[in-house]
XYZ file of C-alpha atoms in Angstrom:
513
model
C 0.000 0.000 0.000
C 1.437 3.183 -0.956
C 2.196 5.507 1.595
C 2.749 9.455 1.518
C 4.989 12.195 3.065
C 3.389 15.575 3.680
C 5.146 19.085 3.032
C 4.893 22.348 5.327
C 6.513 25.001 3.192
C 6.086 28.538 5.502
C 7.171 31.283 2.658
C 7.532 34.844 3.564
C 3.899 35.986 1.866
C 2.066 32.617 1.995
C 1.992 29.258 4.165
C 1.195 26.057 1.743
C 1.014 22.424 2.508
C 1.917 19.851 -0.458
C 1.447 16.187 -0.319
C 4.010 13.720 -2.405
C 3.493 9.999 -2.946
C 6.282 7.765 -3.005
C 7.130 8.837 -6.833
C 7.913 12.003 -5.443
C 4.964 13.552 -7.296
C 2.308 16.084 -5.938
C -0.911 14.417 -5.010
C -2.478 17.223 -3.535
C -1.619 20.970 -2.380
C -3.440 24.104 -0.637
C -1.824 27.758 -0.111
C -2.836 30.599 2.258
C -1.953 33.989 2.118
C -1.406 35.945 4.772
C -0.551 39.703 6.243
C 2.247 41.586 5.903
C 2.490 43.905 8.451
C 4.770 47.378 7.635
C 5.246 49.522 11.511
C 7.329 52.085 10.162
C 9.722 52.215 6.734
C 12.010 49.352 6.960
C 10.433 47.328 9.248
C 8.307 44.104 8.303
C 6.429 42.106 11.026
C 3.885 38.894 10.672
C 1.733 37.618 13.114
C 2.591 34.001 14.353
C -0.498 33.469 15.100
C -1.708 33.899 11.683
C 1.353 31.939 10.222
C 0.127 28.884 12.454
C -3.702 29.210 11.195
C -2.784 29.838 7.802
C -0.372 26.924 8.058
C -3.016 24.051 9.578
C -5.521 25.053 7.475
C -3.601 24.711 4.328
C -2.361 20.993 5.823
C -5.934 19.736 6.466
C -6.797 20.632 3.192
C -4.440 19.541 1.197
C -5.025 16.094 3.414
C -8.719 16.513 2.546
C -8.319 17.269 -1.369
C -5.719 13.766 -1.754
C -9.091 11.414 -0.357
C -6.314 8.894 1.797
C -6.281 7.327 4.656
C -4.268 10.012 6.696
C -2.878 7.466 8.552
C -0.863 6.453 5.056
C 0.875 9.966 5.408
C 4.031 8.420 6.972
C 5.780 11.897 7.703
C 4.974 15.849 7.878
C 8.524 17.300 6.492
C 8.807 21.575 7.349
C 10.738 24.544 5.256
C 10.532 28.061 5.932
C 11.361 31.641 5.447
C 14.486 31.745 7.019
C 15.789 34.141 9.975
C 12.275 35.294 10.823
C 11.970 35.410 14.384
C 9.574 34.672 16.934
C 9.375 34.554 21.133
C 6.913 33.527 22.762
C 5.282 32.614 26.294
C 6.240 28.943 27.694
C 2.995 28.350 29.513
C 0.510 29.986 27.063
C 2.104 29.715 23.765
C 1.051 33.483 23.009
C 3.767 35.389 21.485
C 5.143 38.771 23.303
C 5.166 40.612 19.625
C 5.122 39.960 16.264
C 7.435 38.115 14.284
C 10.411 40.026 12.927
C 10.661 39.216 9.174
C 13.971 38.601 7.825
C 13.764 41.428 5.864
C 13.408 43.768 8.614
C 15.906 45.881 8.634
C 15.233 47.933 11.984
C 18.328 46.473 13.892
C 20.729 47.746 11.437
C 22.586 50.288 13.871
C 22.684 47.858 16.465
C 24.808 45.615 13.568
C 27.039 48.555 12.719
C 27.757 49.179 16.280
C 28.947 45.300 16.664
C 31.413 45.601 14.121
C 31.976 49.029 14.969
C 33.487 47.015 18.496
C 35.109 44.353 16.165
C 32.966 41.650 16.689
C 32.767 40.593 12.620
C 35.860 38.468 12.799
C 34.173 36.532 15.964
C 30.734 35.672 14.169
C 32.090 35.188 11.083
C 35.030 32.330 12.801
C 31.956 30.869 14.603
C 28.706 31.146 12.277
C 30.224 31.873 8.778
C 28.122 34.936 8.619
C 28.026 38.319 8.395
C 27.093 40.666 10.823
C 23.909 41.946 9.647
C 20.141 42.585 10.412
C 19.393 39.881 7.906
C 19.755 37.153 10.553
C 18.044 36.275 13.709
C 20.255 37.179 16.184
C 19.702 40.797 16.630
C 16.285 40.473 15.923
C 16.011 38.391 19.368
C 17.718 40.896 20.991
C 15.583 43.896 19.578
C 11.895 41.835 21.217
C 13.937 41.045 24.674
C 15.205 44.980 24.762
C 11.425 46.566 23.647
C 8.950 44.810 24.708
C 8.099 45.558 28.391
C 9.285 42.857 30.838
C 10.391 40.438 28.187
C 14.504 40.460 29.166
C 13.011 40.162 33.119
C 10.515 36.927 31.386
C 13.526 35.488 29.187
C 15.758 35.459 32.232
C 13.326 33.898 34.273
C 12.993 31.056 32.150
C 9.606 31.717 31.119
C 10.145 32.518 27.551
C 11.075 30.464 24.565
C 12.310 31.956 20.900
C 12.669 30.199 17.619
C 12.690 30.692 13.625
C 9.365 29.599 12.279
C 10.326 26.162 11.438
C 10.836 26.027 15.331
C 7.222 27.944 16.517
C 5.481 25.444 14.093
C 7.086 22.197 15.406
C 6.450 23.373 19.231
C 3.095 24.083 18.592
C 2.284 21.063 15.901
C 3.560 19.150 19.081
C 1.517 20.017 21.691
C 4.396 21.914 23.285
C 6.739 18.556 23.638
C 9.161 19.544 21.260
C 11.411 22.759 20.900
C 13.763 22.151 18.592
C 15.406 23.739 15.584
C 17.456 21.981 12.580
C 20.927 22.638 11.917
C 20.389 24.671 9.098
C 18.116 27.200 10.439
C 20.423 27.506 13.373
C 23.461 28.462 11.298
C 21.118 31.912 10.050
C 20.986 32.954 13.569
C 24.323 34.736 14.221
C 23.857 32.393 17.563
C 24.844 28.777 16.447
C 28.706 27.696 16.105
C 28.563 25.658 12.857
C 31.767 23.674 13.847
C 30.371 22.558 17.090
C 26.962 22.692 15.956
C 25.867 24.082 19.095
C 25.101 27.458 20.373
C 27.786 29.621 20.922
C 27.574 30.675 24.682
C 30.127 33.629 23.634
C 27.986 35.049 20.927
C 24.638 34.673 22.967
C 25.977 36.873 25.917
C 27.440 39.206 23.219
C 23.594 40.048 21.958
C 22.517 39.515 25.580
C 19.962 36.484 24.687
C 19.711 33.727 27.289
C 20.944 30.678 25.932
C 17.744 28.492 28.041
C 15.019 30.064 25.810
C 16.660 28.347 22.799
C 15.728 25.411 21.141
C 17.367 22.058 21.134
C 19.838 22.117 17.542
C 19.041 18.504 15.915
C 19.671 17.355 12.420
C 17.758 17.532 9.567
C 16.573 14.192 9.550
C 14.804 12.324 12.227
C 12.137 12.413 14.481
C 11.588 15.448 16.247
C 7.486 14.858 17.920
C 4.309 13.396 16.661
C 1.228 15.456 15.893
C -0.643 16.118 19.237
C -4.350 15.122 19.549
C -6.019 18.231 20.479
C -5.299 20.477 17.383
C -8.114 21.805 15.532
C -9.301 20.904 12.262
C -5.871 18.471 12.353
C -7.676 15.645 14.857
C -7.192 12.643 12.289
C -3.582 13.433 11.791
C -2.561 13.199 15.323
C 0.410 11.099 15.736
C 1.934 11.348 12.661
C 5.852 12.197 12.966
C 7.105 15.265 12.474
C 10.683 13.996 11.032
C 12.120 16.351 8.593
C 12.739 19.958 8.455
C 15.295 22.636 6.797
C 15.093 26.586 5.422
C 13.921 26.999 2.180
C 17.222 27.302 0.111
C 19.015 24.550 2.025
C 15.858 22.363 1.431
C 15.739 23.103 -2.410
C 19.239 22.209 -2.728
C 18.054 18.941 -1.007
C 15.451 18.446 -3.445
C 17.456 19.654 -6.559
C 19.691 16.367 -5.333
C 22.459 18.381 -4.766
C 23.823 15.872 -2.921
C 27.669 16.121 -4.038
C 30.414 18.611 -3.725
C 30.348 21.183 -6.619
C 26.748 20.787 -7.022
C 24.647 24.040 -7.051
C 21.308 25.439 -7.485
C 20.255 28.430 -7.728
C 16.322 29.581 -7.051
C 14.883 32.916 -9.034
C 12.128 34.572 -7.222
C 12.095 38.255 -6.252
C 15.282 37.607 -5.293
C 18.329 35.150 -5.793
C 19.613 32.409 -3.619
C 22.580 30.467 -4.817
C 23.581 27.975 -2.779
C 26.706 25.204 -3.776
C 27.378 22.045 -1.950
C 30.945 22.240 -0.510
C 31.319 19.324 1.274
C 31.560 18.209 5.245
C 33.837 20.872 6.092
C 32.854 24.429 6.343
C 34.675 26.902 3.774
C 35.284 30.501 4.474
C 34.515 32.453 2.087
C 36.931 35.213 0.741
C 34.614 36.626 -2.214
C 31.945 38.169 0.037
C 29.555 34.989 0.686
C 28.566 32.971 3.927
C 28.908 29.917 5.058
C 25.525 28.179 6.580
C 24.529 23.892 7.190
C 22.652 22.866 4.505
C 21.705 19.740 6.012
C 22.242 17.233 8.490
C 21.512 13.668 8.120
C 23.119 10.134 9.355
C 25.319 11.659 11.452
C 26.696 13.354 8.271
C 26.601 17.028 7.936
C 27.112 19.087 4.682
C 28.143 22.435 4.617
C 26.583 25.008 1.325
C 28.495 28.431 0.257
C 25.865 31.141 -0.191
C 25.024 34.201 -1.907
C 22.053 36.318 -2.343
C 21.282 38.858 -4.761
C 18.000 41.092 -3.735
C 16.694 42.123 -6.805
C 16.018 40.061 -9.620
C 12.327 39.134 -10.218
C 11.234 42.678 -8.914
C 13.534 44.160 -11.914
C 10.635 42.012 -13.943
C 8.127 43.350 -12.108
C 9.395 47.418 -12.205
C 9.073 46.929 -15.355
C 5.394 46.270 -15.442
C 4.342 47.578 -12.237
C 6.132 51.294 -12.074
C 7.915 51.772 -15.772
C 4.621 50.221 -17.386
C 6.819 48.524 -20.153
C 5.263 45.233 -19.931
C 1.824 44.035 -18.756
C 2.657 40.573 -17.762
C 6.070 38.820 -17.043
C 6.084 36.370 -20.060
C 5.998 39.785 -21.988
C 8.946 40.523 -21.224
C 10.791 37.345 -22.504
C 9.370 37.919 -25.666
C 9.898 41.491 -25.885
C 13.417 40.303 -25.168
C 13.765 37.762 -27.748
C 12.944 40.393 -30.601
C 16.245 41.967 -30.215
C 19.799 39.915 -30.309
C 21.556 42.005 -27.892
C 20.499 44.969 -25.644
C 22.073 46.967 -27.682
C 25.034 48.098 -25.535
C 22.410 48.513 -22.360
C 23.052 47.478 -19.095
C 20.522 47.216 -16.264
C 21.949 47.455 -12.415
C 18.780 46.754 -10.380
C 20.020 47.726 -7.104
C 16.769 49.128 -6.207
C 17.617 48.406 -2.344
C 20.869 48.121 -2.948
C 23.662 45.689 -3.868
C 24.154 41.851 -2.090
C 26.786 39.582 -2.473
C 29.350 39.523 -3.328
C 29.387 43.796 -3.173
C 27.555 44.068 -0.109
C 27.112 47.581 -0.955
C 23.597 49.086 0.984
C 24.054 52.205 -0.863
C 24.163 51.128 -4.219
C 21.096 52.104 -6.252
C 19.939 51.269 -9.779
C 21.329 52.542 -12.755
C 20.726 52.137 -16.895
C 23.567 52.861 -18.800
C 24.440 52.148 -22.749
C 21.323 54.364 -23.574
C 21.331 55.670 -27.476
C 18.003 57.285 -29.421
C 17.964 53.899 -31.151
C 17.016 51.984 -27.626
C 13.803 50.402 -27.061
C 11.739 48.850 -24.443
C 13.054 45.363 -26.727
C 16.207 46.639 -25.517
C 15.390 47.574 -21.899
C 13.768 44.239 -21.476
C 16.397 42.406 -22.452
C 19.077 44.482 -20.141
C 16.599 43.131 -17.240
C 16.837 39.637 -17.989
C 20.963 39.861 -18.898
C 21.200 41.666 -15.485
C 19.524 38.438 -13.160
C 21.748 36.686 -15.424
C 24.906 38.588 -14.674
C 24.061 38.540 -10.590
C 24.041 35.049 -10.547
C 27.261 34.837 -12.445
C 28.881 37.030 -9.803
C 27.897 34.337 -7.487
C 29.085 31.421 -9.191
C 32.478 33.461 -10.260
C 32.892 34.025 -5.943
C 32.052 30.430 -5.410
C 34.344 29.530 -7.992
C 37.199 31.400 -5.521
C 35.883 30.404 -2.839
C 35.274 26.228 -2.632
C 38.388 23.387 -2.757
C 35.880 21.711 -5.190
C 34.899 22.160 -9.263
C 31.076 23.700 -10.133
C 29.848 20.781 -12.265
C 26.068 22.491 -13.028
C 24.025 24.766 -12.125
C 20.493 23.524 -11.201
C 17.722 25.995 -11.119
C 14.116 27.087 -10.110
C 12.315 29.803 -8.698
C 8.976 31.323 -11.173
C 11.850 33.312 -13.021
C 13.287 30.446 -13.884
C 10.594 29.498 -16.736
C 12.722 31.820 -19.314
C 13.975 30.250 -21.692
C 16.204 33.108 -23.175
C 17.599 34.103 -19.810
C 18.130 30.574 -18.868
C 20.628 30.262 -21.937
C 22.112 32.978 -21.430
C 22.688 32.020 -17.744
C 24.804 29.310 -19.667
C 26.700 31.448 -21.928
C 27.789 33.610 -19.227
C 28.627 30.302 -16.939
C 29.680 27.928 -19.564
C 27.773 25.092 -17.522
C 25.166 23.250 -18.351
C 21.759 24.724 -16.798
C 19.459 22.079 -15.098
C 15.917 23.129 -15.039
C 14.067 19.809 -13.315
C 10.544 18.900 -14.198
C 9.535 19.073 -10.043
C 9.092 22.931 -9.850
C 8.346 22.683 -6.269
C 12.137 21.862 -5.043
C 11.678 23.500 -1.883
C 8.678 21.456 -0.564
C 9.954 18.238 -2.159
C 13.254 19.083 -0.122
C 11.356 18.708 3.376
C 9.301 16.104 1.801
C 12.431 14.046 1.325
C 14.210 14.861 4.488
C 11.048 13.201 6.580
C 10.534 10.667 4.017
C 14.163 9.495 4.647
C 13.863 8.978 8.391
C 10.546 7.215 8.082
C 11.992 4.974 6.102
C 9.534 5.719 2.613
C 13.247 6.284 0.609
C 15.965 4.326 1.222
C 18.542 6.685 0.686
C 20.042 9.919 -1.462
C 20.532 7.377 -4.851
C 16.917 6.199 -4.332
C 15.435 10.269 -4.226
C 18.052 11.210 -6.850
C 16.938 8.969 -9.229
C 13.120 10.590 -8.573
C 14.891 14.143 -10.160
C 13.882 14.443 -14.269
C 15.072 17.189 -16.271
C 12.816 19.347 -18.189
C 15.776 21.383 -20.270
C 18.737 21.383 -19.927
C 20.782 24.713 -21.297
C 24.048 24.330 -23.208
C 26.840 27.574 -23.559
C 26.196 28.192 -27.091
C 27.460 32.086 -27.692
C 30.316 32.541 -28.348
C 32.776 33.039 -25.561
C 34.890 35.913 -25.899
C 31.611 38.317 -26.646
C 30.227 36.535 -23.440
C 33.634 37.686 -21.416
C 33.212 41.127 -23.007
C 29.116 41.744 -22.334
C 30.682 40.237 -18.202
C 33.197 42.949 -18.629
C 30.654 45.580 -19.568
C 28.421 44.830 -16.539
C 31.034 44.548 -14.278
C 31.465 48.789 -15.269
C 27.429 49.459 -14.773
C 27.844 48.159 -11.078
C 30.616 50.463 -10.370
C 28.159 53.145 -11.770
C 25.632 51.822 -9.212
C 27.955 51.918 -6.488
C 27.296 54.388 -3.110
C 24.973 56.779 -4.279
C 23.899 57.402 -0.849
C 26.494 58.780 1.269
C 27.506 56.489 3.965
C 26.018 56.823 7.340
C 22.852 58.678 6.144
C 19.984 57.841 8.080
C 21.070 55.440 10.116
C 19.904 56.119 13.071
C 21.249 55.815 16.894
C 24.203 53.757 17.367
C 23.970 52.015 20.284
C 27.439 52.146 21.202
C 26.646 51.946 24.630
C 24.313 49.219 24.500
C 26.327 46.550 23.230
């Protein structure tokens, strides 16, 4: 009888559940939006509360819309947005305040006044991170600092903190299990990735008590079983909760990166480009980090990452503000009217410039532009310039990792264009992997829990389960390729610190470190 491994995929705008038979195909699926919540400029809140609804509801409908047995589903596998961060009463279960979004951005002076002390070299030794409001660290801090009573609560043992793979497993658990993976410990500024513990160093740096923590455990194995009493969930209780990584650690799982010099990359609003280096952690040199991408039979696998910000919001300036397209898959064929873009180049540092320039005062910038430029041309600059970000990332991972890139795998909804796929290639010259399993991310999870309750045997068994739907071969011609790289290369330095540093930053907290 077959049997079936459910997904929990927790994204930044929407929670969805997706359910996979032993084929590793989708049987069934459900998605719920739900709010984003803006304070002030540069901050970005959700409520957990509404992550947790949003998230059972979609899993007992998606269980509802396959018409099993529940009791086939063998395993419940979680991803999620990364870094997001979440505290929350012991006793109760009701948060103290919202969840901080990753992209928050509100504990930026606090970062500058860490390094501004010298603690980069520390958290970067320890975590292979940056120090930056990105991660979860500071954003612990910030809750335990403004919320009234909440340091006094923490330090009394009476409040607990976690990512949002973490709140979901506590509460999908009746409370019996706070724990956190591997991977979505190494985003939290907090974790030592060598030890794979916390760092007790690092937490009395940012002044969090290391007892409301969770318990790091791999990525693989059982962490609780589905308690009785949760709503609208009553026939799954039980069921093991045995799987769980981020989002872009669990889509390199499910791309079957499972080798050294493997590498996917994912193209949403955003890029994330993550490579397989190995069971050893590699510092980078070329401006990326260092995270766990997984952890399973007592095996744990270490990914070099970078992230470029803007790259499916260039698409979507284009329609939304510049009202040069009306849909995206106008633009690709805008695009593929022209053979060039005609000497343009497109620098969409609209919030500025990621790895491996980690430059927050970058902004965008067109440049090339003659009378005989058209939106063709424009178009195409957008698509050459996601293009050209990911090639910076592959060129610093190329610097950076004791091992060859073999492929590049990809995904994401961006990652449907054809022409921007090949020239991905061109610029790489490596083959481009697009699978035929779009959902990479939830498969990921899927295959993590699958593993421990025994429904795969092993990584040959699930890679064998990947098919290709196209696979891109370099077929410009080099040296233009290494010329158009060249060009680009001069646009970003155009971008570069158009904001003067230090405006608007804020207090410094010097004295609050």
């Amino acid at each position: 009888m077959e049997t079936y491994v459910a997904a929990l995929d927790q994204g930044t705008t929407s929670s969805r559940a997706i359910l996979f038979n032993q084929s590793g195909e989708i049987v069934s699926r459900a998605q719920y939006p739900f709010r984003q919540i803006y304070p002030q400029p540069g901050w970005v809140e959700h409520d957990p509360m509404e992550i947790l609804a949003t998230e059972t509801r979609a899993l007992a409908e998606a269980v509802n819309a396959a018409h099993i047995d529940p009791k086939r589903i063998a395993a419940i596998g979680i991803t999620n947005q990364r870094e997001t961060t979440v505290v929350w009463d012991r006793n109760t279960g009701e948060p103290v305040y919202n969840a901080i979004v990753w992209q928050c951005r509100r504990t930026a002076p606090l970062c500058d006044a860490l390094k501004a002390q010298g603690a980069g070299e520390l958290v970067t030794e320890r975590t292979g991170l940056l120090v930056d409001a990105y991660f979860s660290g500071t954003k612990l801090r910030w809750i335990l600092d403004n919320v009234p009573g909440a340091r006094d609560r923490a330090e009394r043992g009476e409040l607990l903190a976690g990512t949002v793979d973490c709140w979901l497993t506590w509460n999908l658990t009746g409370g019996r299990a706070h724990v956190t993976d591997y991977s979505n410990a190494s985003r939290t500024m907090l974790f030592n990735i060598h030890s794979l513990q916390w760092d007790s160093e690092l937490c009395k740096l940012l002044r969090v008590p290391m007892g409301m923590l969770p318990r790091p455990v791999p990525s693989c194995g059982e962490y609780g079983r589905i308690a009785p009493s949760l709503p609208g969930l009553e026939d799954l209780a039980g069921i093991p909760i045995c799987g769980s990584a981020g989002d872009q650690p669990a889509a390199l799982f499910g791309q079957a990166c499972f080798r050294p010099g493997q590498a996917k990359n994912t193209y949403g609003t955003g890029c994330f480009t993550l490579m397989n280096v190995g069971s050893e952690p590699v510092r980078s040199k070329a401006g990326l980090v260092t995270s766990v991408a997984w952890s399973l039979n007592g095996e744990t696998t270490y990914a070099l990452e970078g992230s470029v910000f803007n790259a499916g919001s260039a698409i979507q300036w284009l329609r939304d503000e510049l009202k040069l397209i009306s849909s995206a898959p106008e633009c690709d064929r805008l695009a593929e009217s022209v053979p060039d873009s005609g000497g343009v180049f497109l620098v969409p540092a609209f919030t500025g410039l990621g790895a491996p320039y980690w430059d927050m005062y970058a902004r965008g910038a067109i440049v090339g532009l003659t009378r005989g430029t058209t939106r063709a041309h424009i178009a195409r600059a957008v698509l050459d310039a996601i293009a050209y970000q990911v090639t910076d990332l592959m060129n610093a991972m190329r610097a950076d990792a004791p091992c060859e890139i073999t492929a590049l795998r990809v995904d994401g909804g961006a990652s449907v264009s054809d022409i921007m796929m090949q020239t991905q290639s061109d610029l790489l010259r490596l083959p481009v992997d697009r699978p035929a399993q779009v959902e990479t991310t939830a498969f990921g999870a899927a295959a993590l829990a699958g593993l421990a309750a025994g429904v795969w045997n092993g990584k040959e068994e699930l890679e064998a389960l990947r098919r290709s739907q196209h696979v891109f071969l370099p077929i410009r011609e080099q040296g233009q390729c290494a010329e158009n790289y060249r060009q680009w290369k001069r646009a970003v330095e155009r971008a570069g610190s158009w904001i003067e540093s230090g405006e608007g930053r804020g207090p410094t907290f010097e004295n609050e470190v």
